[in-house]
mmCIF file of N, CA, C and O in Angstrom:
data_model
loop_
_atom_site.group_PDB
_atom_site.id
_atom_site.type_symbol
_atom_site.label_atom_id
_atom_site.label_comp_id
_atom_site.label_asym_id
_atom_site.label_seq_id
_atom_site.Cartn_x
_atom_site.Cartn_y
_atom_site.Cartn_z
ATOM 1 N N UNK L 1 84.129 -137.190 -162.838
ATOM 2 C CA UNK L 1 83.661 -136.497 -161.678
ATOM 3 C C UNK L 1 83.561 -137.438 -160.474
ATOM 4 O O UNK L 1 83.795 -137.031 -159.365
ATOM 5 N N UNK L 2 83.202 -138.670 -160.696
ATOM 6 C CA UNK L 2 83.081 -139.601 -159.590
ATOM 7 C C UNK L 2 84.446 -140.015 -159.034
ATOM 8 O O UNK L 2 84.551 -140.346 -157.863
ATOM 9 N N UNK L 3 85.456 -140.012 -159.846
ATOM 10 C CA UNK L 3 86.776 -140.451 -159.401
ATOM 11 C C UNK L 3 87.333 -139.575 -158.270
ATOM 12 O O UNK L 3 87.798 -140.124 -157.272
ATOM 13 N N UNK L 4 87.311 -138.235 -158.397
ATOM 14 C CA UNK L 4 87.804 -137.429 -157.269
ATOM 15 C C UNK L 4 86.967 -137.618 -156.010
ATOM 16 O O UNK L 4 87.489 -137.565 -154.905
ATOM 17 N N UNK L 5 85.684 -137.863 -156.179
ATOM 18 C CA UNK L 5 84.830 -138.089 -155.015
ATOM 19 C C UNK L 5 85.232 -139.375 -154.312
ATOM 20 O O UNK L 5 85.315 -139.420 -153.086
ATOM 21 N N UNK L 6 85.521 -140.419 -155.071
ATOM 22 C CA UNK L 6 85.975 -141.675 -154.479
ATOM 23 C C UNK L 6 87.320 -141.498 -153.782
ATOM 24 O O UNK L 6 87.555 -142.053 -152.714
ATOM 25 N N UNK L 7 88.197 -140.723 -154.398
ATOM 26 C CA UNK L 7 89.502 -140.470 -153.801
ATOM 27 C C UNK L 7 89.347 -139.727 -152.475
ATOM 28 O O UNK L 7 89.991 -140.069 -151.488
ATOM 29 N N UNK L 8 88.462 -138.758 -152.442
ATOM 30 C CA UNK L 8 88.238 -137.993 -151.218
ATOM 31 C C UNK L 8 87.625 -138.869 -150.139
ATOM 32 O O UNK L 8 88.062 -138.832 -148.984
ATOM 33 N N UNK L 9 86.641 -139.669 -150.485
ATOM 34 C CA UNK L 9 86.022 -140.561 -149.510
ATOM 35 C C UNK L 9 87.018 -141.601 -149.012
ATOM 36 O O UNK L 9 87.042 -141.927 -147.823
ATOM 37 N N UNK L 10 87.849 -142.100 -149.920
ATOM 38 C CA UNK L 10 88.865 -143.065 -149.517
ATOM 39 C C UNK L 10 89.889 -142.453 -148.576
ATOM 40 O O UNK L 10 90.296 -143.070 -147.588
ATOM 41 N N UNK L 11 90.274 -141.228 -148.861
ATOM 42 C CA UNK L 11 91.220 -140.531 -147.993
ATOM 43 C C UNK L 11 90.613 -140.290 -146.619
ATOM 44 O O UNK L 11 91.274 -140.479 -145.590
ATOM 45 N N UNK L 12 89.357 -139.869 -146.602
ATOM 46 C CA UNK L 12 88.688 -139.631 -145.323
ATOM 47 C C UNK L 12 88.565 -140.917 -144.522
ATOM 48 O O UNK L 12 88.723 -140.919 -143.305
ATOM 49 N N UNK L 13 88.304 -142.021 -145.193
ATOM 50 C CA UNK L 13 88.200 -143.308 -144.519
ATOM 51 C C UNK L 13 89.545 -143.709 -143.907
ATOM 52 O O UNK L 13 89.605 -144.150 -142.760
ATOM 53 N N UNK L 14 90.628 -143.526 -144.659
ATOM 54 C CA UNK L 14 91.951 -143.854 -144.137
ATOM 55 C C UNK L 14 92.325 -142.976 -142.944
ATOM 56 O O UNK L 14 92.886 -143.460 -141.955
ATOM 57 N N UNK L 15 91.977 -141.714 -142.999
ATOM 58 C CA UNK L 15 92.274 -140.816 -141.884
ATOM 59 C C UNK L 15 91.467 -141.213 -140.658
ATOM 60 O O UNK L 15 91.975 -141.233 -139.542
ATOM 61 N N UNK L 16 90.200 -141.560 -140.867
ATOM 62 C CA UNK L 16 89.367 -141.943 -139.718
ATOM 63 C C UNK L 16 89.838 -143.258 -139.093
ATOM 64 O O UNK L 16 89.688 -143.467 -137.894
ATOM 65 N N UNK L 17 90.421 -144.141 -139.893
ATOM 66 C CA UNK L 17 90.959 -145.384 -139.351
ATOM 67 C C UNK L 17 92.320 -145.173 -138.689
ATOM 68 O O UNK L 17 92.659 -145.864 -137.735
ATOM 69 N N UNK L 18 93.086 -144.210 -139.181
ATOM 70 C CA UNK L 18 94.420 -143.977 -138.640
ATOM 71 C C UNK L 18 94.392 -143.161 -137.355
ATOM 72 O O UNK L 18 95.276 -143.300 -136.519
ATOM 73 N N UNK L 19 93.405 -142.317 -137.164
ATOM 74 C CA UNK L 19 93.366 -141.449 -135.988
ATOM 75 C C UNK L 19 93.357 -142.232 -134.673
ATOM 76 O O UNK L 19 94.132 -141.911 -133.769
ATOM 77 N N UNK L 20 92.516 -143.268 -134.513
ATOM 78 C CA UNK L 20 92.584 -144.017 -133.260
ATOM 79 C C UNK L 20 93.919 -144.738 -133.063
ATOM 80 O O UNK L 20 94.381 -144.886 -131.943
ATOM 81 N N UNK L 21 94.541 -145.151 -134.150
ATOM 82 C CA UNK L 21 95.827 -145.835 -134.028
ATOM 83 C C UNK L 21 96.907 -144.878 -133.528
ATOM 84 O O UNK L 21 97.800 -145.269 -132.782
ATOM 85 N N UNK L 22 96.824 -143.623 -133.928
ATOM 86 C CA UNK L 22 97.794 -142.643 -133.455
ATOM 87 C C UNK L 22 97.561 -142.290 -131.991
ATOM 88 O O UNK L 22 98.489 -141.970 -131.271
ATOM 89 N N UNK L 23 96.317 -142.347 -131.548
ATOM 90 C CA UNK L 23 95.993 -142.006 -130.165
ATOM 91 C C UNK L 23 96.101 -143.206 -129.231
ATOM 92 O O UNK L 23 95.974 -143.062 -128.030
ATOM 93 N N UNK L 24 96.324 -144.362 -129.765
ATOM 94 C CA UNK L 24 96.319 -145.589 -128.970
ATOM 95 C C UNK L 24 97.316 -145.602 -127.811
ATOM 96 O O UNK L 24 96.951 -146.055 -126.737
ATOM 97 N N UNK L 25 98.547 -145.117 -127.959
ATOM 98 C CA UNK L 25 99.467 -145.186 -126.812
ATOM 99 C C UNK L 25 98.950 -144.445 -125.580
ATOM 100 O O UNK L 25 99.047 -144.957 -124.468
ATOM 101 N N UNK L 26 98.370 -143.276 -125.760
ATOM 102 C CA UNK L 26 97.831 -142.539 -124.612
ATOM 103 C C UNK L 26 96.640 -143.272 -124.020
ATOM 104 O O UNK L 26 96.475 -143.322 -122.801
ATOM 105 N N UNK L 27 95.811 -143.846 -124.872
ATOM 106 C CA UNK L 27 94.646 -144.584 -124.377
ATOM 107 C C UNK L 27 95.068 -145.871 -123.661
ATOM 108 O O UNK L 27 94.447 -146.250 -122.676
ATOM 109 N N UNK L 28 96.112 -146.514 -124.155
ATOM 110 C CA UNK L 28 96.604 -147.720 -123.487
ATOM 111 C C UNK L 28 97.193 -147.388 -122.124
ATOM 112 O O UNK L 28 96.991 -148.131 -121.159
ATOM 113 N N UNK L 29 97.889 -146.266 -122.044
ATOM 114 C CA UNK L 29 98.432 -145.837 -120.763
ATOM 115 C C UNK L 29 97.301 -145.521 -119.787
ATOM 116 O O UNK L 29 97.374 -145.871 -118.610
ATOM 117 N N UNK L 30 96.257 -144.890 -120.280
ATOM 118 C CA UNK L 30 95.112 -144.574 -119.425
ATOM 119 C C UNK L 30 94.433 -145.845 -118.929
ATOM 120 O O UNK L 30 94.067 -145.939 -117.749
ATOM 121 N N UNK L 31 94.287 -146.825 -119.799
ATOM 122 C CA UNK L 31 93.666 -148.082 -119.382
ATOM 123 C C UNK L 31 94.529 -148.794 -118.345
ATOM 124 O O UNK L 31 94.018 -149.394 -117.402
ATOM 125 N N UNK L 32 95.847 -148.704 -118.494
ATOM 126 C CA UNK L 32 96.750 -149.300 -117.515
ATOM 127 C C UNK L 32 96.578 -148.628 -116.156
ATOM 128 O O UNK L 32 96.558 -149.298 -115.123
ATOM 129 N N UNK L 33 96.401 -147.309 -116.146
ATOM 130 C CA UNK L 33 96.181 -146.591 -114.887
ATOM 131 C C UNK L 33 94.859 -147.005 -114.245
ATOM 132 O O UNK L 33 94.772 -147.139 -113.024
ATOM 133 N N UNK L 34 93.837 -147.247 -115.047
ATOM 134 C CA UNK L 34 92.551 -147.709 -114.516
ATOM 135 C C UNK L 34 92.718 -149.094 -113.902
ATOM 136 O O UNK L 34 92.175 -149.369 -112.821
ATOM 137 N N UNK L 35 93.459 -149.963 -114.569
ATOM 138 C CA UNK L 35 93.702 -151.301 -114.027
ATOM 139 C C UNK L 35 94.465 -151.233 -112.705
ATOM 140 O O UNK L 35 94.165 -151.980 -111.768
ATOM 141 N N UNK L 36 95.444 -150.329 -112.629
ATOM 142 C CA UNK L 36 96.179 -150.155 -111.378
ATOM 143 C C UNK L 36 95.251 -149.658 -110.273
ATOM 144 O O UNK L 36 95.344 -150.111 -109.130
ATOM 145 N N UNK L 37 94.364 -148.730 -110.606
ATOM 146 C CA UNK L 37 93.417 -148.206 -109.612
ATOM 147 C C UNK L 37 92.487 -149.306 -109.122
ATOM 148 O O UNK L 37 92.185 -149.385 -107.924
ATOM 149 N N UNK L 38 92.061 -150.184 -110.027
ATOM 150 C CA UNK L 38 91.191 -151.294 -109.611
ATOM 151 C C UNK L 38 91.922 -152.250 -108.679
ATOM 152 O O UNK L 38 91.343 -152.744 -107.704
ATOM 153 N N UNK L 39 93.190 -152.507 -108.963
ATOM 154 C CA UNK L 39 93.977 -153.367 -108.068
ATOM 155 C C UNK L 39 94.156 -152.706 -106.701
ATOM 156 O O UNK L 39 94.062 -153.365 -105.662
ATOM 157 N N UNK L 40 94.373 -151.401 -106.720
ATOM 158 C CA UNK L 40 94.514 -150.683 -105.455
ATOM 159 C C UNK L 40 93.190 -150.641 -104.675
ATOM 160 O O UNK L 40 93.198 -150.649 -103.447
ATOM 161 N N UNK L 41 92.073 -150.613 -105.381
ATOM 162 C CA UNK L 41 90.781 -150.657 -104.691
ATOM 163 C C UNK L 41 90.616 -151.980 -103.950
ATOM 164 O O UNK L 41 90.109 -152.017 -102.833
ATOM 165 N N UNK L 42 91.053 -153.061 -104.578
ATOM 166 C CA UNK L 42 91.012 -154.361 -103.909
ATOM 167 C C UNK L 42 91.910 -154.334 -102.678
ATOM 168 O O UNK L 42 91.530 -154.808 -101.604
ATOM 169 N N UNK L 43 93.106 -153.763 -102.838
ATOM 170 C CA UNK L 43 94.040 -153.672 -101.720
ATOM 171 C C UNK L 43 93.435 -152.822 -100.599
ATOM 172 O O UNK L 43 93.561 -153.162 -99.420
ATOM 173 N N UNK L 44 92.754 -151.737 -100.956
ATOM 174 C CA UNK L 44 92.110 -150.890 -99.946
ATOM 175 C C UNK L 44 91.068 -151.678 -99.157
ATOM 176 O O UNK L 44 91.009 -151.595 -97.928
ATOM 177 N N UNK L 45 90.248 -152.442 -99.864
ATOM 178 C CA UNK L 45 89.216 -153.223 -99.169
ATOM 179 C C UNK L 45 89.840 -154.215 -98.196
ATOM 180 O O UNK L 45 89.333 -154.408 -97.078
ATOM 181 N N UNK L 46 90.942 -154.816 -98.591
ATOM 182 C CA UNK L 46 91.611 -155.757 -97.701
ATOM 183 C C UNK L 46 92.189 -155.050 -96.471
ATOM 184 O O UNK L 46 92.059 -155.539 -95.352
ATOM 185 N N UNK L 47 92.811 -153.918 -96.683
ATOM 186 C CA UNK L 47 93.384 -153.174 -95.565
ATOM 187 C C UNK L 47 92.302 -152.645 -94.629
ATOM 188 O O UNK L 47 92.473 -152.647 -93.407
ATOM 189 N N UNK L 48 91.185 -152.196 -95.193
ATOM 190 C CA UNK L 48 90.091 -151.711 -94.358
ATOM 191 C C UNK L 48 89.490 -152.866 -93.562
ATOM 192 O O UNK L 48 89.133 -152.713 -92.387
ATOM 193 N N UNK L 49 89.390 -154.029 -94.189
ATOM 194 C CA UNK L 49 88.851 -155.199 -93.499
ATOM 195 C C UNK L 49 89.747 -155.618 -92.345
ATOM 196 O O UNK L 49 89.278 -156.005 -91.280
ATOM 197 N N UNK L 50 91.064 -155.494 -92.547
ATOM 198 C CA UNK L 50 92.015 -155.851 -91.501
ATOM 199 C C UNK L 50 92.136 -154.770 -90.421
ATOM 200 O O UNK L 50 92.723 -155.006 -89.370
ATOM 201 N N UNK L 51 91.593 -153.596 -90.686
ATOM 202 C CA UNK L 51 91.619 -152.522 -89.702
ATOM 203 C C UNK L 51 92.862 -151.668 -89.741
ATOM 204 O O UNK L 51 93.138 -150.933 -88.795
ATOM 205 N N UNK L 52 93.617 -151.731 -90.809
ATOM 206 C CA UNK L 52 94.834 -150.930 -90.938
ATOM 207 C C UNK L 52 94.457 -149.578 -91.536
ATOM 208 O O UNK L 52 94.524 -149.357 -92.744
ATOM 209 N N UNK L 53 94.056 -148.659 -90.672
ATOM 210 C CA UNK L 53 93.495 -147.376 -91.095
ATOM 211 C C UNK L 53 94.495 -146.523 -91.877
ATOM 212 O O UNK L 53 94.150 -145.953 -92.922
ATOM 213 N N UNK L 54 95.717 -146.410 -91.419
ATOM 214 C CA UNK L 54 96.709 -145.555 -92.084
ATOM 215 C C UNK L 54 97.020 -146.046 -93.493
ATOM 216 O O UNK L 54 97.073 -145.255 -94.443
ATOM 217 N N UNK L 55 97.238 -147.339 -93.628
ATOM 218 C CA UNK L 55 97.532 -147.887 -94.961
ATOM 219 C C UNK L 55 96.329 -147.787 -95.876
ATOM 220 O O UNK L 55 96.469 -147.552 -97.073
ATOM 221 N N UNK L 56 95.125 -147.948 -95.326
ATOM 222 C CA UNK L 56 93.917 -147.824 -96.137
ATOM 223 C C UNK L 56 93.789 -146.400 -96.681
ATOM 224 O O UNK L 56 93.471 -146.199 -97.859
ATOM 225 N N UNK L 57 94.072 -145.406 -95.842
ATOM 226 C CA UNK L 57 93.997 -144.016 -96.294
ATOM 227 C C UNK L 57 95.076 -143.706 -97.332
ATOM 228 O O UNK L 57 94.816 -142.998 -98.310
ATOM 229 N N UNK L 58 96.266 -144.239 -97.131
ATOM 230 C CA UNK L 58 97.331 -144.052 -98.126
ATOM 231 C C UNK L 58 96.948 -144.678 -99.463
ATOM 232 O O UNK L 58 97.214 -144.110 -100.526
ATOM 233 N N UNK L 59 96.312 -145.829 -99.395
ATOM 234 C CA UNK L 59 95.886 -146.507 -100.625
ATOM 235 C C UNK L 59 94.809 -145.694 -101.336
ATOM 236 O O UNK L 59 94.808 -145.591 -102.565
ATOM 237 N N UNK L 60 93.892 -145.085 -100.588
ATOM 238 C CA UNK L 60 92.883 -144.218 -101.202
ATOM 239 C C UNK L 60 93.540 -143.039 -101.917
ATOM 240 O O UNK L 60 93.100 -142.646 -103.008
ATOM 241 N N UNK L 61 94.596 -142.484 -101.328
ATOM 242 C CA UNK L 61 95.321 -141.396 -101.991
ATOM 243 C C UNK L 61 95.956 -141.869 -103.290
ATOM 244 O O UNK L 61 95.926 -141.163 -104.305
ATOM 245 N N UNK L 62 96.530 -143.065 -103.281
ATOM 246 C CA UNK L 62 97.136 -143.618 -104.492
ATOM 247 C C UNK L 62 96.085 -143.868 -105.570
ATOM 248 O O UNK L 62 96.338 -143.636 -106.751
ATOM 249 N N UNK L 63 94.921 -144.323 -105.156
ATOM 250 C CA UNK L 63 93.842 -144.547 -106.118
ATOM 251 C C UNK L 63 93.453 -143.225 -106.772
ATOM 252 O O UNK L 63 93.265 -143.147 -107.993
ATOM 253 N N UNK L 64 93.356 -142.174 -105.979
ATOM 254 C CA UNK L 64 93.041 -140.858 -106.526
ATOM 255 C C UNK L 64 94.085 -140.387 -107.520
ATOM 256 O O UNK L 64 93.743 -139.797 -108.556
ATOM 257 N N UNK L 65 95.341 -140.653 -107.228
ATOM 258 C CA UNK L 65 96.412 -140.282 -108.159
ATOM 259 C C UNK L 65 96.277 -141.038 -109.476
ATOM 260 O O UNK L 65 96.451 -140.464 -110.559
ATOM 261 N N UNK L 66 95.975 -142.332 -109.393
ATOM 262 C CA UNK L 66 95.817 -143.136 -110.619
ATOM 263 C C UNK L 66 94.631 -142.645 -111.443
ATOM 264 O O UNK L 66 94.711 -142.559 -112.662
ATOM 265 N N UNK L 67 93.531 -142.301 -110.779
ATOM 266 C CA UNK L 67 92.366 -141.780 -111.512
ATOM 267 C C UNK L 67 92.696 -140.454 -112.187
ATOM 268 O O UNK L 67 92.292 -140.218 -113.326
ATOM 269 N N UNK L 68 93.433 -139.591 -111.517
ATOM 270 C CA UNK L 68 93.802 -138.308 -112.119
ATOM 271 C C UNK L 68 94.710 -138.518 -113.334
ATOM 272 O O UNK L 68 94.513 -137.876 -114.383
ATOM 273 N N UNK L 69 95.673 -139.423 -113.211
ATOM 274 C CA UNK L 69 96.552 -139.723 -114.344
ATOM 275 C C UNK L 69 95.763 -140.304 -115.503
ATOM 276 O O UNK L 69 95.990 -139.951 -116.666
ATOM 277 N N UNK L 70 94.843 -141.214 -115.202
ATOM 278 C CA UNK L 70 94.037 -141.838 -116.252
ATOM 279 C C UNK L 70 93.134 -140.809 -116.920
ATOM 280 O O UNK L 70 92.985 -140.807 -118.146
ATOM 281 N N UNK L 71 92.533 -139.925 -116.123
ATOM 282 C CA UNK L 71 91.657 -138.894 -116.695
ATOM 283 C C UNK L 71 92.440 -138.012 -117.655
ATOM 284 O O UNK L 71 91.991 -137.735 -118.767
ATOM 285 N N UNK L 72 93.648 -137.593 -117.268
ATOM 286 C CA UNK L 72 94.478 -136.767 -118.144
ATOM 287 C C UNK L 72 94.854 -137.510 -119.418
ATOM 288 O O UNK L 72 94.829 -136.939 -120.513
ATOM 289 N N UNK L 73 95.196 -138.782 -119.284
ATOM 290 C CA UNK L 73 95.586 -139.566 -120.462
ATOM 291 C C UNK L 73 94.396 -139.780 -121.399
ATOM 292 O O UNK L 73 94.551 -139.717 -122.624
ATOM 293 N N UNK L 74 93.206 -140.016 -120.844
ATOM 294 C CA UNK L 74 92.034 -140.167 -121.706
ATOM 295 C C UNK L 74 91.700 -138.861 -122.412
ATOM 296 O O UNK L 74 91.286 -138.868 -123.570
ATOM 297 N N UNK L 75 91.875 -137.732 -121.740
ATOM 298 C CA UNK L 75 91.641 -136.447 -122.402
ATOM 299 C C UNK L 75 92.654 -136.222 -123.510
ATOM 300 O O UNK L 75 92.322 -135.676 -124.558
ATOM 301 N N UNK L 76 93.895 -136.665 -123.306
ATOM 302 C CA UNK L 76 94.930 -136.522 -124.330
ATOM 303 C C UNK L 76 94.634 -137.371 -125.565
ATOM 304 O O UNK L 76 94.953 -136.967 -126.679
ATOM 305 N N UNK L 77 94.046 -138.530 -125.369
ATOM 306 C CA UNK L 77 93.801 -139.406 -126.516
ATOM 307 C C UNK L 77 92.430 -139.150 -127.144
ATOM 308 O O UNK L 77 92.067 -139.806 -128.110
ATOM 309 N N UNK L 78 91.686 -138.213 -126.613
ATOM 310 C CA UNK L 78 90.420 -137.845 -127.239
ATOM 311 C C UNK L 78 89.219 -138.593 -126.723
ATOM 312 O O UNK L 78 88.163 -138.558 -127.340
ATOM 313 N N UNK L 79 89.333 -139.276 -125.615
ATOM 314 C CA UNK L 79 88.203 -140.011 -125.044
ATOM 315 C C UNK L 79 87.653 -139.228 -123.859
ATOM 316 O O UNK L 79 87.708 -139.658 -122.719
ATOM 317 N N UNK L 80 87.123 -138.042 -124.141
ATOM 318 C CA UNK L 80 86.626 -137.168 -123.088
ATOM 319 C C UNK L 80 85.474 -137.743 -122.307
ATOM 320 O O UNK L 80 85.290 -137.430 -121.131
ATOM 321 N N UNK L 81 84.673 -138.599 -122.933
ATOM 322 C CA UNK L 81 83.533 -139.202 -122.238
ATOM 323 C C UNK L 81 84.018 -140.080 -121.093
ATOM 324 O O UNK L 81 83.458 -140.075 -120.000
ATOM 325 N N UNK L 82 85.080 -140.818 -121.316
ATOM 326 C CA UNK L 82 85.646 -141.660 -120.263
ATOM 327 C C UNK L 82 86.216 -140.783 -119.157
ATOM 328 O O UNK L 82 86.092 -141.102 -117.974
ATOM 329 N N UNK L 83 86.812 -139.664 -119.535
ATOM 330 C CA UNK L 83 87.358 -138.751 -118.536
ATOM 331 C C UNK L 83 86.251 -138.203 -117.651
ATOM 332 O O UNK L 83 86.425 -138.048 -116.444
ATOM 333 N N UNK L 84 85.088 -137.937 -118.215
ATOM 334 C CA UNK L 84 83.950 -137.465 -117.418
ATOM 335 C C UNK L 84 83.508 -138.554 -116.454
ATOM 336 O O UNK L 84 83.202 -138.285 -115.291
ATOM 337 N N UNK L 85 83.490 -139.801 -116.902
ATOM 338 C CA UNK L 85 83.113 -140.909 -116.031
ATOM 339 C C UNK L 85 84.115 -141.050 -114.888
ATOM 340 O O UNK L 85 83.732 -141.386 -113.774
ATOM 341 N N UNK L 86 85.370 -140.781 -115.142
ATOM 342 C CA UNK L 86 86.381 -140.859 -114.085
ATOM 343 C C UNK L 86 86.192 -139.763 -113.049
ATOM 344 O O UNK L 86 86.558 -139.934 -111.895
ATOM 345 N N UNK L 87 85.600 -138.655 -113.431
ATOM 346 C CA UNK L 87 85.301 -137.613 -112.443
ATOM 347 C C UNK L 87 84.282 -138.120 -111.435
ATOM 348 O O UNK L 87 84.360 -137.812 -110.246
ATOM 349 N N UNK L 88 83.326 -138.917 -111.895
ATOM 350 C CA UNK L 88 82.350 -139.481 -110.951
ATOM 351 C C UNK L 88 83.025 -140.501 -110.031
ATOM 352 O O UNK L 88 82.673 -140.612 -108.859
ATOM 353 N N UNK L 89 83.999 -141.237 -110.553
ATOM 354 C CA UNK L 89 84.761 -142.158 -109.708
ATOM 355 C C UNK L 89 85.548 -141.384 -108.651
ATOM 356 O O UNK L 89 85.671 -141.823 -107.515
ATOM 357 N N UNK L 90 86.073 -140.234 -109.031
ATOM 358 C CA UNK L 90 86.819 -139.411 -108.075
ATOM 359 C C UNK L 90 85.886 -138.895 -106.977
ATOM 360 O O UNK L 90 86.277 -138.817 -105.808
ATOM 361 N N UNK L 91 84.636 -138.569 -107.326
ATOM 362 C CA UNK L 91 83.668 -138.154 -106.300
ATOM 363 C C UNK L 91 83.375 -139.296 -105.350
ATOM 364 O O UNK L 91 83.292 -139.102 -104.133
ATOM 365 N N UNK L 92 83.231 -140.499 -105.866
ATOM 366 C CA UNK L 92 82.999 -141.667 -105.010
ATOM 367 C C UNK L 92 84.199 -141.926 -104.111
ATOM 368 O O UNK L 92 84.039 -142.329 -102.955
ATOM 369 N N UNK L 93 85.374 -141.658 -104.631
ATOM 370 C CA UNK L 93 86.591 -141.827 -103.837
ATOM 371 C C UNK L 93 86.629 -140.816 -102.683
ATOM 372 O O UNK L 93 86.987 -141.176 -101.558
ATOM 373 N N UNK L 94 86.235 -139.580 -102.959
ATOM 374 C CA UNK L 94 86.171 -138.589 -101.884
ATOM 375 C C UNK L 94 85.159 -138.982 -100.827
ATOM 376 O O UNK L 94 85.382 -138.790 -99.619
ATOM 377 N N UNK L 95 84.045 -139.588 -101.234
ATOM 378 C CA UNK L 95 83.051 -140.061 -100.278
ATOM 379 C C UNK L 95 83.622 -141.187 -99.415
ATOM 380 O O UNK L 95 83.370 -141.253 -98.209
ATOM 381 N N UNK L 96 84.399 -142.072 -100.043
ATOM 382 C CA UNK L 96 85.018 -143.168 -99.271
ATOM 383 C C UNK L 96 86.032 -142.610 -98.282
ATOM 384 O O UNK L 96 86.128 -143.096 -97.150
ATOM 385 N N UNK L 97 86.760 -141.570 -98.680
ATOM 386 C CA UNK L 97 87.706 -140.947 -97.761
ATOM 387 C C UNK L 97 86.980 -140.340 -96.556
ATOM 388 O O UNK L 97 87.431 -140.458 -95.431
ATOM 389 N N UNK L 98 85.858 -139.717 -96.830
ATOM 390 C CA UNK L 98 85.090 -139.120 -95.732
ATOM 391 C C UNK L 98 84.523 -140.196 -94.823
ATOM 392 O O UNK L 98 84.515 -140.043 -93.592
ATOM 393 N N UNK L 99 84.067 -141.282 -95.405
ATOM 394 C CA UNK L 99 83.483 -142.359 -94.618
ATOM 395 C C UNK L 99 84.527 -143.045 -93.716
ATOM 396 O O UNK L 99 84.215 -143.476 -92.604
ATOM 397 N N UNK L 100 85.753 -143.108 -94.199
ATOM 398 C CA UNK L 100 86.829 -143.754 -93.437
ATOM 399 C C UNK L 100 87.675 -142.742 -92.659
ATOM 400 O O UNK L 100 88.715 -143.110 -92.115
ATOM 401 N N UNK L 101 87.231 -141.496 -92.670
ATOM 402 C CA UNK L 101 87.893 -140.415 -91.941
ATOM 403 C C UNK L 101 89.363 -140.267 -92.324
ATOM 404 O O UNK L 101 90.251 -140.257 -91.458
ATOM 405 N N UNK L 102 89.600 -140.164 -93.602
ATOM 406 C CA UNK L 102 90.977 -139.986 -94.102
ATOM 407 C C UNK L 102 91.248 -138.526 -94.414
ATOM 408 O O UNK L 102 90.429 -137.824 -94.882
#
């Protein structure tokens, strides 16, 4: 009786370990989009500091695109909590657009 129970627990353990590995490509793509957005945020700060309003607004639009792509990729890989956090980043981005009159 204990043998089938061990087999079932072992199978469940293997499935739980394999599931993140199967979702990893989407999560890696999402993390790459977040890294791109962070680089663009740095670029935005530099452009705003230099007073290049048009390029700063274009960069804010690109940041929003990267956040949307990352949010979709995180939802695809099953990391919905991160996707919710990205929604708050998108709200902060809209506030920055309003502050810079974009």
